[in-house]
Coordinates of C-alpha atoms in Angstrom, one line a residue:
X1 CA 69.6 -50.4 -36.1
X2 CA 69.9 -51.0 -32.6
X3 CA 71.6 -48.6 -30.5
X4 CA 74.9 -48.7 -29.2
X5 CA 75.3 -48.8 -25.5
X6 CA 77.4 -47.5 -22.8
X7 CA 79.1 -51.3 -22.6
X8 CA 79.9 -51.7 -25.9
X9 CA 82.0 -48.1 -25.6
X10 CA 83.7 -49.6 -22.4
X11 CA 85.0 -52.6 -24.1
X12 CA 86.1 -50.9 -27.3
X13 CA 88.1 -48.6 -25.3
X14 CA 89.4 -50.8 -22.8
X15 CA 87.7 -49.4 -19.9
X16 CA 85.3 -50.9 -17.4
X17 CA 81.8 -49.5 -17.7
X18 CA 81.3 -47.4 -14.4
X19 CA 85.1 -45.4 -16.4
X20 CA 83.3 -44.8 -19.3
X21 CA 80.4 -43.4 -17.8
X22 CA 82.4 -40.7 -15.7
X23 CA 83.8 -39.4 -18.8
X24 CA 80.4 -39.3 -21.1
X25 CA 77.9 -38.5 -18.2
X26 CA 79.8 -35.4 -16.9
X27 CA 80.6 -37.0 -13.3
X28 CA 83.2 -34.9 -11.3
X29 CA 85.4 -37.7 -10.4
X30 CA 87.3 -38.0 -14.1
X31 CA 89.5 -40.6 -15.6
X32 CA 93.3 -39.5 -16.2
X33 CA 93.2 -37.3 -20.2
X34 CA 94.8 -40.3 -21.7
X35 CA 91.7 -42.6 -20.9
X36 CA 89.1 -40.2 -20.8
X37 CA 89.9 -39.6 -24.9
X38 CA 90.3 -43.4 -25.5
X39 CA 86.5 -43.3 -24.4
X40 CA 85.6 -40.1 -26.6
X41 CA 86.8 -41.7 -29.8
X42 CA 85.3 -45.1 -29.1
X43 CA 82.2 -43.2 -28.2
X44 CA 82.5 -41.5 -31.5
X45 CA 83.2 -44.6 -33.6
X46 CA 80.1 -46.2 -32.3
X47 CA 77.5 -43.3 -32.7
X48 CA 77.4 -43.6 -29.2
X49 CA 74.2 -41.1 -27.8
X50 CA 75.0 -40.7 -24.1
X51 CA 71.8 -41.0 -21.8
X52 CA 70.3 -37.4 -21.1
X53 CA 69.1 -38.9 -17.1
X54 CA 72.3 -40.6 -16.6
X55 CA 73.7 -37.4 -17.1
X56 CA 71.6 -35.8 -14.5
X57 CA 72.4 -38.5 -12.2
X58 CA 76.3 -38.0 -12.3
X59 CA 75.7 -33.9 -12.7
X60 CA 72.9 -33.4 -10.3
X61 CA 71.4 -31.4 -12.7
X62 CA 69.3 -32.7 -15.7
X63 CA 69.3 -29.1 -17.7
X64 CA 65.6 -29.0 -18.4
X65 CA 63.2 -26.3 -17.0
X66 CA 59.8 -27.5 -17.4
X67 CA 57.3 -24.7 -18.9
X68 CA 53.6 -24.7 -17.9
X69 CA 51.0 -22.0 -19.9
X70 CA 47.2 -22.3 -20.5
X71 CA 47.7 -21.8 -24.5
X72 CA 51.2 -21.4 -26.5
X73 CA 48.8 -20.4 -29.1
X74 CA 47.9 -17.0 -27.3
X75 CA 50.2 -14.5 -28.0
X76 CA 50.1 -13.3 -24.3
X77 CA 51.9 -17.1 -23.7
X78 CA 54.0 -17.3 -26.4
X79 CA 56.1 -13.8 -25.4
X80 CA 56.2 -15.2 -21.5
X81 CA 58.0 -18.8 -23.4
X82 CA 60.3 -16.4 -25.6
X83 CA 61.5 -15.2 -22.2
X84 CA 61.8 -18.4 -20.7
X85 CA 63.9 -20.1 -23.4
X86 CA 65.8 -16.4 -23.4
X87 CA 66.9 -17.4 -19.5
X88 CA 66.9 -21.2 -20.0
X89 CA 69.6 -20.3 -23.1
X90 CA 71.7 -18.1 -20.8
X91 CA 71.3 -21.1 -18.2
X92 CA 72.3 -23.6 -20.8
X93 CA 69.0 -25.6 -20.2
X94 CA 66.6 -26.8 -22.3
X95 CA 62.6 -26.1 -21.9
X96 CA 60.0 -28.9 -22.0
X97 CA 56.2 -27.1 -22.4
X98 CA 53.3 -28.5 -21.2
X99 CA 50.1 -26.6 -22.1
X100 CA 46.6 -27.2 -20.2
X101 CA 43.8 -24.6 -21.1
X102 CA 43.8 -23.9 -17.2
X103 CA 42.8 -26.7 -15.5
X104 CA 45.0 -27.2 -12.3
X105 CA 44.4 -30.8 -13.1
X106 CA 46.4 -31.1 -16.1
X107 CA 49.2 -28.7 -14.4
X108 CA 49.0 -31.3 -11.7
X109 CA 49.7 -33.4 -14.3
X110 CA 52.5 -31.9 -16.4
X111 CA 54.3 -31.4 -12.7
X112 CA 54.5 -34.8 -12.2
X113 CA 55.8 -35.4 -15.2
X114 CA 58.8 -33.0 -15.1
X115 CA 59.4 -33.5 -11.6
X116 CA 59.9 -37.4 -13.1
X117 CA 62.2 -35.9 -15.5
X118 CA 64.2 -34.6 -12.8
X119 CA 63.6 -30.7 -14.2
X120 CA 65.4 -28.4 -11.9
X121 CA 62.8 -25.9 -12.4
X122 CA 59.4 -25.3 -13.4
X123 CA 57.6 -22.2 -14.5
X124 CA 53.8 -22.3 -14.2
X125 CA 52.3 -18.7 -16.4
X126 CA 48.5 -18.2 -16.4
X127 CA 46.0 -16.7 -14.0
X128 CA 45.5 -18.7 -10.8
X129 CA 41.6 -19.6 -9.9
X130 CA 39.9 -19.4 -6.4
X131 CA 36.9 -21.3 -8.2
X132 CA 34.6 -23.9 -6.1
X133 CA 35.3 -26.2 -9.4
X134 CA 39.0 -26.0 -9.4
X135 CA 39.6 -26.6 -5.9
X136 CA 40.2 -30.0 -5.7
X137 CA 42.7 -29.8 -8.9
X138 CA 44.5 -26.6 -6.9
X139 CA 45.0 -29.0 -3.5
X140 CA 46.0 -31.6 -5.7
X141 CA 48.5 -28.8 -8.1
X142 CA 50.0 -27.5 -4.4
X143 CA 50.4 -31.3 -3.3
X144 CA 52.4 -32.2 -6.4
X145 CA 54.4 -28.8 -6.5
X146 CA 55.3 -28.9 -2.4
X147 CA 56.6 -32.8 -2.8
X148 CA 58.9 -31.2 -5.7
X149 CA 60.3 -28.5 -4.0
X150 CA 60.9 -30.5 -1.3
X151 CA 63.4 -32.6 -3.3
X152 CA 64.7 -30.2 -4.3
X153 CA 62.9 -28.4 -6.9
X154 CA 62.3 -24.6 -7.5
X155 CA 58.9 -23.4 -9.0
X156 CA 59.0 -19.9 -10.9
X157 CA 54.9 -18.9 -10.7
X158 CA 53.7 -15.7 -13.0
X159 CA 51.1 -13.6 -11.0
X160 CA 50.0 -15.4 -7.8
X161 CA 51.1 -17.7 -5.7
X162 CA 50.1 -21.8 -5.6
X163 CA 46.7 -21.4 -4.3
X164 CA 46.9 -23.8 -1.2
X165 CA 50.8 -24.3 -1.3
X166 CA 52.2 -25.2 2.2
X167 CA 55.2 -22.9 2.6
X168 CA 57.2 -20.5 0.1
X169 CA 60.6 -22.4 0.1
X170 CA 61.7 -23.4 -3.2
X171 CA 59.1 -21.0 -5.0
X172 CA 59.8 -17.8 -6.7
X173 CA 56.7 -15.3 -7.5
X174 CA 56.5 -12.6 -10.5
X175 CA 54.4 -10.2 -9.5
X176 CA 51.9 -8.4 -11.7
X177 CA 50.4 -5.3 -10.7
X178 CA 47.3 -6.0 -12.4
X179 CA 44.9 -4.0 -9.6
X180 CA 46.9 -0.7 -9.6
X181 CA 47.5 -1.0 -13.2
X182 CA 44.0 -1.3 -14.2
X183 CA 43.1 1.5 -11.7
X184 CA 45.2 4.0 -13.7
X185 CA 43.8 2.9 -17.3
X186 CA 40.4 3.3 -15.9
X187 CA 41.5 6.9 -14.1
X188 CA 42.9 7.7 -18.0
X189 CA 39.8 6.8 -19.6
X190 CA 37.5 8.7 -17.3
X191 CA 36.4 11.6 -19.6
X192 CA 36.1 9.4 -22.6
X193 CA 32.4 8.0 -22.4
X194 CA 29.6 8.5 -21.2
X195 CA 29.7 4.3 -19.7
X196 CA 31.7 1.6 -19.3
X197 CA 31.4 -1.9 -19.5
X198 CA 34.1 -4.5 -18.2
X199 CA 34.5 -7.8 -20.3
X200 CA 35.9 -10.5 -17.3
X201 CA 36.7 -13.8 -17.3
X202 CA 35.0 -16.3 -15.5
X203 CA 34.4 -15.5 -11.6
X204 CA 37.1 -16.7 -9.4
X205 CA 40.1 -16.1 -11.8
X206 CA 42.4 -14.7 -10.1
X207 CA 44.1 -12.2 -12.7
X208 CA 40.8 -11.1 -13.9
X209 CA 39.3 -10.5 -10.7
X210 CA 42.3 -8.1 -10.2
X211 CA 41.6 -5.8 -13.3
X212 CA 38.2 -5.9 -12.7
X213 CA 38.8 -4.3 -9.0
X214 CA 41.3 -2.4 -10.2
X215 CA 39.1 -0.5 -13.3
X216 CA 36.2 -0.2 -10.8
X217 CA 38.2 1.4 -8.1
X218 CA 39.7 3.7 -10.6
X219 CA 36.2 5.0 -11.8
X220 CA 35.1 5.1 -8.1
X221 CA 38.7 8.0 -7.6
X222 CA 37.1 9.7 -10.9
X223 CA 34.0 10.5 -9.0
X224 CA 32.0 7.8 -11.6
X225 CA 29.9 4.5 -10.8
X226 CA 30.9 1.4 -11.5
X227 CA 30.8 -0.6 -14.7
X228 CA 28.5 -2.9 -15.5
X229 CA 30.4 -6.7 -16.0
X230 CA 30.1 -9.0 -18.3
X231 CA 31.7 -12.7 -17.3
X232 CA 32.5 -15.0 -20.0
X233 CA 35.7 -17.0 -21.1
X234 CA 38.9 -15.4 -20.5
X235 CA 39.7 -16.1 -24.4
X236 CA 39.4 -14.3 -27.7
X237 CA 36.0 -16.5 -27.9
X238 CA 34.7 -15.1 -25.0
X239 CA 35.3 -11.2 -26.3
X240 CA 33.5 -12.3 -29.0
X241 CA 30.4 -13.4 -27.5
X242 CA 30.6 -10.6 -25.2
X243 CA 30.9 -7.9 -28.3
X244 CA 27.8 -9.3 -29.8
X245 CA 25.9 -8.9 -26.6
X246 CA 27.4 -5.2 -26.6
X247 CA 26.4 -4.2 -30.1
X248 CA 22.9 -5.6 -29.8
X249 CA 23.0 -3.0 -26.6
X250 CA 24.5 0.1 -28.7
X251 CA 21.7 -0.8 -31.2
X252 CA 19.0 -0.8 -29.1
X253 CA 20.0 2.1 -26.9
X254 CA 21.1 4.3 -30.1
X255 CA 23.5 5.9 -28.1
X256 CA 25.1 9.3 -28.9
X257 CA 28.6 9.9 -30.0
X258 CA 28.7 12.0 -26.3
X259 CA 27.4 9.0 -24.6
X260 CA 28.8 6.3 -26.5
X261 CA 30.2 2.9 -24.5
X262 CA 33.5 2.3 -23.3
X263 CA 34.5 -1.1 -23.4
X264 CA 37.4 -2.8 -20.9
X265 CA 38.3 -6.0 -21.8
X266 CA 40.2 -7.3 -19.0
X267 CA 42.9 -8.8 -21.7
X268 CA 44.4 -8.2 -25.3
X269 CA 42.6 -11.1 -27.2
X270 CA 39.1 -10.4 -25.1
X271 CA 39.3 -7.0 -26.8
X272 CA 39.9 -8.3 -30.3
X273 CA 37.1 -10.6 -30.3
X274 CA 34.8 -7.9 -28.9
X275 CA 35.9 -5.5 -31.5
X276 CA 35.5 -8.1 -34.5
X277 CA 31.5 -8.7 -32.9
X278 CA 31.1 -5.0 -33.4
X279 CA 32.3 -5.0 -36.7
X280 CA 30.3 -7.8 -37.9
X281 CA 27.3 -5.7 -36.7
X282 CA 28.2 -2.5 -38.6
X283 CA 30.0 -0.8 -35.6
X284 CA 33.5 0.8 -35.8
X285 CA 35.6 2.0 -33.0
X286 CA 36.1 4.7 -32.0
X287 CA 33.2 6.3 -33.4
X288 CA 30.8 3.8 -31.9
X289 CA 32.3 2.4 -29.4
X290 CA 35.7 3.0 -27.2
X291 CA 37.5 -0.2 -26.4
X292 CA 40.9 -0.9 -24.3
X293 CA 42.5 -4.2 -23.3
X294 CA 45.1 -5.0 -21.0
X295 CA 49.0 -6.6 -21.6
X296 CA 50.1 -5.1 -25.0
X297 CA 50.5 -8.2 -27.2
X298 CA 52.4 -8.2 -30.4
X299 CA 50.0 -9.1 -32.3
X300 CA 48.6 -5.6 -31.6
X301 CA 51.2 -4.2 -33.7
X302 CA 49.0 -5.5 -37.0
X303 CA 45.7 -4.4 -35.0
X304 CA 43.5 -1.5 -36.6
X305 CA 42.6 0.9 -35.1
X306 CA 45.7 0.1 -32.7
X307 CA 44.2 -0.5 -29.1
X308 CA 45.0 1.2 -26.1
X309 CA 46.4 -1.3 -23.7
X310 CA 48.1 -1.8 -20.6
X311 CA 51.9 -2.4 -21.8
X312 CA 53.6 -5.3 -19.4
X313 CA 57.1 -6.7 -20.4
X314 CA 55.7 -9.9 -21.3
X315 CA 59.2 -11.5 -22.4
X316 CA 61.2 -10.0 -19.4
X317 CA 58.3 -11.4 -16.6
X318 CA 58.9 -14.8 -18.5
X319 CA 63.1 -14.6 -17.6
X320 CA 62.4 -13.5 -14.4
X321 CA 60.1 -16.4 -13.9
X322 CA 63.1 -18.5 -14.0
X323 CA 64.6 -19.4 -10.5
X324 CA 68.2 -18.0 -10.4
X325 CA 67.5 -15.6 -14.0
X326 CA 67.2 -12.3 -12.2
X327 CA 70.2 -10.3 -11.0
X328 CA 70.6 -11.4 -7.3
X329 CA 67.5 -13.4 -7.6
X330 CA 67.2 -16.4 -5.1
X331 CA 65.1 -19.7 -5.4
X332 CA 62.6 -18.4 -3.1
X333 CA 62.4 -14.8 -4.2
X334 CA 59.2 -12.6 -5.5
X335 CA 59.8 -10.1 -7.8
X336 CA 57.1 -7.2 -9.2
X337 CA 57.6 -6.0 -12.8
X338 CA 56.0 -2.7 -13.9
X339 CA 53.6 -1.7 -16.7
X340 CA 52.6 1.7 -18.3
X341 CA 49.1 2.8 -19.6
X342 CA 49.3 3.2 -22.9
X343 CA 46.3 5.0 -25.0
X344 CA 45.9 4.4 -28.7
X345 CA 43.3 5.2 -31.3
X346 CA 40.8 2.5 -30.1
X347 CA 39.9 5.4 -27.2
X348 CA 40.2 8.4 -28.8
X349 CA 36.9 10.7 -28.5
X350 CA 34.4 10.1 -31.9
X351 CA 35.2 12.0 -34.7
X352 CA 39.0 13.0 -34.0

């Protein structure tokens, strides 16, 4: 059945099309009551489904916030949307998600089409990169995100700024404290092993690169050298691989309980799949190995033995991420959320 259109509703009530529009589309400039309920019930009579960007047009406003993450399917994501669609609900928006494993290419991308949408905002969460690969797709991300801001658009980024945006008008920066925080969980862990290992993402990643400064400078205050690092994807895959590569080590070295490896993986999901490696090889943490991660997940709370973390408000940095969500928050504001060290079993010395 075909659908009914914003003619047909005009001559069933009598009106001429650009009156019928006013009333359905939201326009400021409204019919008298009499005619603008004349329209309604014709509208209603028809099955009339008023046009979502004709609505924008007349409103200046098309009530869509477009989400971009790396993975909905990670649970570090997933919390950041919940507080997204938290401020787009208070905003009476809806959200439209994009997700692109990282590449700026595919953000590029998913900008274009919002900005084509006419979303009034857009929220980009997931670690920037300073990689030699990635920075054609970054020039190309900043390109896409400046010409939307400059009609008019606000960007909301989690983290870091656009790497290679022109100027700061019309974004809005979350800040993440992920050096300092990562400074302290290493200064907490300091009498807990005998060596640490770091578990990183891929060179160049902006978000790991922070954590792994931060842990090394925080060993470096406890009068300890560094960690050795191990680069591999920032993903639950890439813990895994790492954690074989670690037991093999405990194996061969036959390392003490006094001596045994601590383990920073620089998130959550790195640290599972290292711990599951180290499972499948006969190890068990803590008496084996220590291990930490880094954001405090939900899915922790099913996690044994439960992981010491660094705890961020993962669903309150995704409502700040919103332009205009934050309590005297402007377009073109950055705000800086906190975090807590938080130790759990997963570091506690062998045998207790």
């Amino acid at each position: 059945m075909a659908a009914s259109t914003l003619t047909e509703v005009a001559r069933l009530a009598g009106v001429s099309p650009a009156t019928a529009s006013r009333v359905l589309n939201g326009s400021a400039r409204t019919p008298g009551p009499d005619i603008a309920e004349r329209v309604r019930k014709a509208a209603d009579s028809l099955g009339y489904i008023p046009n979502a960007q004709a609505q924008g047009l007349a409103k200046s406003s098309s009530g869509l916030i477009g989400l971009i993450v790396h993975d909905i399917a990670d649970p570090y994501f997933s919390a950041i949307a919940r507080g997204v669609q938290a401020a787009a609900r208070h905003q009476n928006k809806m959200v439209l998600l994009a997700t692109t494993a990282g590449s700026p290419a595919d953000e590029r991308a998913a900008v274009a089409a919002f900005a084509a949408r006419r979303a009034d905002s857009i929220v980009i969460a997931g670690s920037r990169s300073a990689r030699a690969a990635d920075r054609q797709g970054n020039a190309e991300l900043a390109a896409e995100l400046d010409r939307y801001c400059r009609n008019g658009g606000h960007v909301g980024v989690v983290g870091h700024a656009v790497v290679g945006a022109e100027s700061d008008e019309g974004y809005h920066v979350v800040e993440v404290p992920n050096e300092e925080l990562a400074a302290a969980l290493a200064r907490e862990l300091a009498s807990h092993a005998g060596a640490f290992v770091i578990i990183a993402g891929p060179e160049g990643l902006l978000t790991s690169d922070d954590r792994v400064r931060g842990f090394q400078r925080g060993l470096a205050d406890a009068g300890l050298p560094p960690a050795d690092v191990l680069h591999t994807g920032f993903d639950r895959t890439g813990g895994y691989e790492a954690g074989l590569e670690l037991a093999a080590r405990i194996g061969e070295s036959g390392e003490s309980s006094k001596s045994r490896l601590c383990i920073f993986a620089v998130n959550d999901v790195m640290a599972i799949g290292a711990t599951a490696a180290l499972r499948s090889k006969g190890l068990r943490i803590p008496r084996d190995a220590a291990i930490a991660g880094f954001d405090d997940i939900e899915t922790l709370r099913d996690f044994r033995p439960t992981l010491s973390t660094v705890r961020l408000p993962l669903e309150e940095i995704g409502r700040l991420a919103v332009p205009g969500a934050g309590t005297g928050q402007t377009a073109a504001a950055t705000v800086e959320v906190k975090g807590e060290v938080t130790l759990r079993r997963s570091t506690e010395p062998a045998g207790e």
